[in-house]
mmCIF file of C-alpha atoms in Angstrom:
data_model
loop_
_atom_site.group_PDB
_atom_site.id
_atom_site.type_symbol
_atom_site.label_atom_id
_atom_site.label_comp_id
_atom_site.label_asym_id
_atom_site.label_seq_id
_atom_site.Cartn_x
_atom_site.Cartn_y
_atom_site.Cartn_z
ATOM 1 C CA MET A 27 -23.674 12.259 -11.182
ATOM 2 C CA ILE A 28 -20.307 12.590 -8.720
ATOM 3 C CA ALA A 29 -20.358 11.863 -5.613
ATOM 4 C CA ILE A 30 -17.663 13.275 -3.348
ATOM 5 C CA VAL A 31 -16.436 11.773 0.051
ATOM 6 C CA THR A 32 -15.222 12.765 2.160
ATOM 7 C CA ILE A 33 -13.888 10.299 5.169
ATOM 8 C CA SER A 34 -12.600 12.238 8.782
ATOM 9 C CA ASP A 35 -13.429 11.210 11.900
ATOM 10 C CA ARG A 36 -13.350 15.162 13.004
ATOM 11 C CA ALA A 37 -14.953 17.140 10.219
ATOM 12 C CA SER A 38 -17.413 13.646 10.605
ATOM 13 C CA ARG A 39 -18.574 14.581 14.706
ATOM 14 C CA GLY A 40 -18.107 18.378 13.305
ATOM 15 C CA GLU A 41 -14.936 18.750 15.199
ATOM 16 C CA TYR A 42 -14.201 21.090 12.532
ATOM 17 C CA GLU A 43 -14.455 22.085 8.897
ATOM 18 C CA ASP A 44 -14.246 20.113 5.704
ATOM 19 C CA LEU A 45 -12.053 21.672 3.394
ATOM 20 C CA SER A 46 -11.352 18.967 1.004
ATOM 21 C CA GLY A 47 -14.444 18.202 0.077
ATOM 22 C CA PRO A 48 -15.177 21.538 -1.235
ATOM 23 C CA ALA A 49 -11.747 21.957 -2.292
ATOM 24 C CA VAL A 50 -12.770 18.760 -4.799
ATOM 25 C CA GLU A 51 -16.256 20.435 -5.564
ATOM 26 C CA GLN A 52 -13.938 22.942 -6.943
ATOM 27 C CA TRP A 53 -11.845 22.506 -8.557
ATOM 28 C CA LEU A 54 -14.208 20.245 -10.816
ATOM 29 C CA ARG A 55 -16.966 22.955 -11.459
ATOM 30 C CA GLU A 56 -13.887 24.733 -12.588
ATOM 31 C CA THR A 57 -12.887 21.419 -15.227
ATOM 32 C CA ILE A 58 -15.408 20.473 -15.973
ATOM 33 C CA VAL A 59 -17.587 21.310 -18.706
ATOM 34 C CA THR A 60 -20.608 18.546 -19.633
ATOM 35 C CA PRO A 61 -23.036 19.335 -16.692
ATOM 36 C CA PHE A 62 -22.808 17.947 -13.943
ATOM 37 C CA GLU A 63 -25.325 17.258 -10.148
ATOM 38 C CA VAL A 64 -22.694 16.162 -7.296
ATOM 39 C CA VAL A 65 -23.554 14.918 -4.250
ATOM 40 C CA ARG A 66 -21.480 15.483 -1.236
ATOM 41 C CA ARG A 67 -20.427 13.068 2.430
ATOM 42 C CA ILE A 68 -18.854 13.769 5.716
ATOM 43 C CA ILE A 69 -18.474 10.147 7.301
ATOM 44 C CA PRO A 70 -15.972 8.782 9.669
ATOM 45 C CA ASP A 71 -13.287 6.623 8.960
ATOM 46 C CA GLY A 72 -13.031 3.101 9.304
ATOM 47 C CA ILE A 73 -13.913 -0.171 6.342
ATOM 48 C CA ALA A 74 -18.134 -0.476 8.073
ATOM 49 C CA PRO A 75 -18.706 3.381 6.925
ATOM 50 C CA VAL A 76 -16.372 3.463 4.256
ATOM 51 C CA CYS A 77 -17.739 0.094 2.255
ATOM 52 C CA ASP A 78 -21.411 0.736 3.265
ATOM 53 C CA THR A 79 -21.084 5.473 1.640
ATOM 54 C CA LEU A 80 -19.137 3.275 -1.005
ATOM 55 C CA VAL A 81 -21.513 0.163 -1.677
ATOM 56 C CA SER A 82 -24.356 2.985 -1.629
ATOM 57 C CA LEU A 83 -23.398 5.789 -4.304
ATOM 58 C CA CYS A 84 -22.683 3.230 -6.079
ATOM 59 C CA ASP A 85 -25.547 0.775 -6.352
ATOM 60 C CA GLU A 86 -28.675 2.911 -5.369
ATOM 61 C CA LEU A 87 -27.806 6.246 -6.564
ATOM 62 C CA HIS A 88 -25.375 5.222 -9.787
ATOM 63 C CA ALA A 89 -22.560 7.288 -9.153
ATOM 64 C CA ASP A 90 -20.774 7.730 -12.566
ATOM 65 C CA LEU A 91 -18.003 9.199 -10.269
ATOM 66 C CA ILE A 92 -17.024 8.990 -7.053
ATOM 67 C CA LEU A 93 -13.977 11.072 -5.064
ATOM 68 C CA THR A 94 -12.215 9.977 -1.710
ATOM 69 C CA THR A 95 -10.376 11.572 0.573
ATOM 70 C CA GLY A 96 -9.068 11.198 3.295
ATOM 71 C CA GLY A 97 -8.138 8.325 5.127
ATOM 72 C CA THR A 98 -5.433 6.373 3.104
ATOM 73 C CA GLY A 99 -1.758 7.958 4.826
ATOM 74 C CA PRO A 100 -0.497 4.349 7.450
ATOM 75 C CA ALA A 101 -2.707 5.543 10.922
ATOM 76 C CA PRO A 102 -4.665 3.542 12.780
ATOM 77 C CA ARG A 103 -7.595 4.460 11.827
ATOM 78 C CA ASP A 104 -7.261 5.213 8.069
ATOM 79 C CA GLU A 105 -8.502 2.375 6.086
ATOM 80 C CA THR A 106 -10.177 3.652 3.298
ATOM 81 C CA PRO A 107 -7.590 1.498 0.826
ATOM 82 C CA GLU A 108 -9.561 -1.677 2.684
ATOM 83 C CA ALA A 109 -12.622 -0.550 2.643
ATOM 84 C CA MET A 110 -11.482 0.044 -1.638
ATOM 85 C CA ARG A 111 -10.633 -3.512 -2.025
ATOM 86 C CA ALA A 112 -13.704 -5.175 0.019
ATOM 87 C CA VAL A 113 -16.115 -2.655 -2.615
ATOM 88 C CA VAL A 114 -14.343 -2.276 -6.171
ATOM 89 C CA SER A 115 -14.587 -5.459 -8.882
ATOM 90 C CA ARG A 116 -11.787 -3.980 -9.965
ATOM 91 C CA GLU A 117 -8.001 -2.314 -9.453
ATOM 92 C CA LEU A 118 -7.005 0.403 -10.981
ATOM 93 C CA PRO A 119 -3.469 0.410 -9.410
ATOM 94 C CA GLY A 120 -2.279 3.403 -12.567
ATOM 95 C CA PHE A 121 -3.808 5.491 -10.397
ATOM 96 C CA GLY A 122 -2.318 5.223 -7.390
ATOM 97 C CA GLU A 123 1.069 5.631 -9.093
ATOM 98 C CA GLN A 124 0.381 8.743 -10.779
ATOM 99 C CA LEU A 125 -0.475 10.306 -7.510
ATOM 100 C CA ARG A 126 2.377 8.979 -5.729
ATOM 101 C CA ARG A 127 5.183 10.171 -8.503
ATOM 102 C CA ALA A 128 2.943 12.983 -8.850
ATOM 103 C CA SER A 129 2.915 14.053 -5.127
ATOM 104 C CA LEU A 130 6.317 13.157 -4.978
ATOM 105 C CA GLU A 131 7.651 16.188 -6.729
ATOM 106 C CA GLN A 132 5.829 18.269 -4.017
ATOM 107 C CA THR A 133 6.509 16.678 -0.319
ATOM 108 C CA PRO A 134 8.494 13.050 0.173
ATOM 109 C CA THR A 135 5.954 12.339 2.830
ATOM 110 C CA ALA A 136 3.829 10.765 -0.600
ATOM 111 C CA ILE A 137 5.919 7.862 -0.197
ATOM 112 C CA LEU A 138 3.106 7.051 3.101
ATOM 113 C CA SER A 139 0.557 6.858 0.595
ATOM 114 C CA ARG A 140 -2.193 4.036 -0.180
ATOM 115 C CA GLN A 141 -4.374 5.782 -2.668
ATOM 116 C CA LEU A 142 -6.114 3.521 -4.840
ATOM 117 C CA ALA A 143 -8.795 3.430 -8.025
ATOM 118 C CA GLY A 144 -10.593 1.058 -9.345
ATOM 119 C CA THR A 145 -14.361 0.341 -10.448
ATOM 120 C CA ARG A 146 -17.633 -1.176 -8.929
ATOM 121 C CA GLY A 147 -20.879 -2.308 -12.030
ATOM 122 C CA LYS A 148 -20.831 1.550 -13.448
ATOM 123 C CA THR A 149 -18.807 3.865 -10.961
ATOM 124 C CA LEU A 150 -15.289 4.805 -10.803
ATOM 125 C CA ILE A 151 -13.943 5.683 -7.630
ATOM 126 C CA ILE A 152 -10.455 6.726 -6.615
ATOM 127 C CA ASN A 153 -8.647 8.514 -3.364
ATOM 128 C CA LEU A 154 -7.550 11.192 -2.516
ATOM 129 C CA PRO A 155 -5.051 13.337 -0.499
ATOM 130 C CA GLY A 156 -7.196 14.996 2.536
ATOM 131 C CA LYS A 157 -5.533 17.992 2.823
ATOM 132 C CA PRO A 158 -6.330 20.239 0.974
ATOM 133 C CA SER A 159 -3.579 21.674 -0.936
ATOM 134 C CA ALA A 160 -2.781 18.027 -1.725
ATOM 135 C CA ILE A 161 -6.370 17.630 -4.032
ATOM 136 C CA ARG A 162 -5.951 20.218 -6.548
ATOM 137 C CA PHE A 163 -2.230 18.578 -7.214
ATOM 138 C CA SER A 164 -3.648 15.336 -7.378
ATOM 139 C CA LEU A 165 -6.735 15.605 -9.745
ATOM 140 C CA ASP A 166 -4.192 16.898 -12.286
ATOM 141 C CA ALA A 167 -2.078 14.591 -12.349
ATOM 142 C CA VAL A 168 -4.962 11.570 -13.091
ATOM 143 C CA PHE A 169 -7.723 13.567 -14.773
ATOM 144 C CA ALA A 170 -7.169 13.892 -17.763
ATOM 145 C CA ALA A 171 -7.725 9.497 -18.368
ATOM 146 C CA VAL A 172 -11.075 10.421 -16.066
ATOM 147 C CA PRO A 173 -13.019 10.078 -19.679
ATOM 148 C CA TYR A 174 -11.726 8.242 -20.775
ATOM 149 C CA CYS A 175 -12.406 4.978 -18.287
ATOM 150 C CA LEU A 176 -16.138 6.524 -18.081
ATOM 151 C CA ASP A 177 -16.663 5.358 -21.790
ATOM 152 C CA LEU A 178 -14.780 2.289 -21.100
ATOM 153 C CA ILE A 179 -17.101 0.966 -17.945
ATOM 154 C CA GLY A 180 -20.245 2.578 -19.343
ATOM 155 C CA ALA A 181 -21.362 5.416 -16.990
ATOM 156 C CA GLY A 182 -22.331 8.469 -18.218
ATOM 157 C CA TRP A 183 -20.289 11.567 -21.091
ATOM 158 C CA MET A 184 -17.745 13.818 -18.955
ATOM 159 C CA ASP A 185 -15.748 16.985 -20.871
ATOM 160 C CA THR A 186 -13.910 19.000 -20.015
ATOM 161 C CA ASP A 187 -11.925 22.042 -20.417
ATOM 162 C CA PRO A 188 -8.663 21.574 -22.462
ATOM 163 C CA ALA A 189 -7.332 24.688 -21.166
ATOM 164 C CA ARG A 190 -7.252 22.948 -17.591
ATOM 165 C CA VAL A 191 -6.908 19.837 -19.036
ATOM 166 C CA ARG A 192 -7.175 17.842 -21.480
ATOM 167 C CA ALA A 193 -9.529 14.806 -21.551
ATOM 168 C CA PHE A 194 -7.487 11.836 -23.782
ATOM 169 C CA ARG A 195 -9.368 9.451 -26.150
ATOM 170 C CA PRO A 196 -7.574 8.022 -28.068
ATOM 171 C CA ARG A 197 -9.106 8.183 -31.830
ATOM 172 C CA SER A 198 -10.853 5.084 -33.315
ATOM 173 C CA SER A 199 -8.851 3.091 -36.528
ATOM 174 C CA SER A 200 -11.397 4.027 -38.488
ATOM 175 C CA SER A 201 -10.701 8.197 -38.276
#
C-alpha cells in the first residue's frame, strides 16, 4: 500500500483544492507496474498532525511507502522535517540531497527545501515539495532507488515501467 499525505493548512480546511496529492498519484499510476492500493490524507501543517498521521500509516495501516507533499520550506508552519525526525528510526539523507540537487536545475529557491526521507519499520517515507509542478520532476529524480530500498527494509515488492523509470536493483554476486 502507498500512502500520499498532503500537508497544508489551507487544503485541509477546504480553502483550496489539493492539487499535489493527485499529482503524486497520477505519477505513481503512470510509473508503477505492480498492483498497488493508494490511501490519501490531507492534513494541516504542524508537528503533531504530521507525526500522528505518519505513525498511524506506518504502524496501523502498514504502508510500504508514504509520500508526503508540503511543509518542507522555511516558513514558520513548515514543520514536516521536524515531524519526520520524530517518527523515523533511520534517516536516508541521499533522497533529500538528490531532490535538492535535481530541483536546483529548475529553480534557485530549491536551496530552501528541507526535504527528508527515512524508514520506520517496513515503511519508507519521502517528503516531496508541495508545488504540483515540482512533484513529477522530484519523483523522476529519486524513484529509481525506491523499489530496492523497499526490498532492503522488507516492504512489499514494487516494480516500475522501465520506459518511465528504471528501478535499480544490484545483481547478486552469484549471477
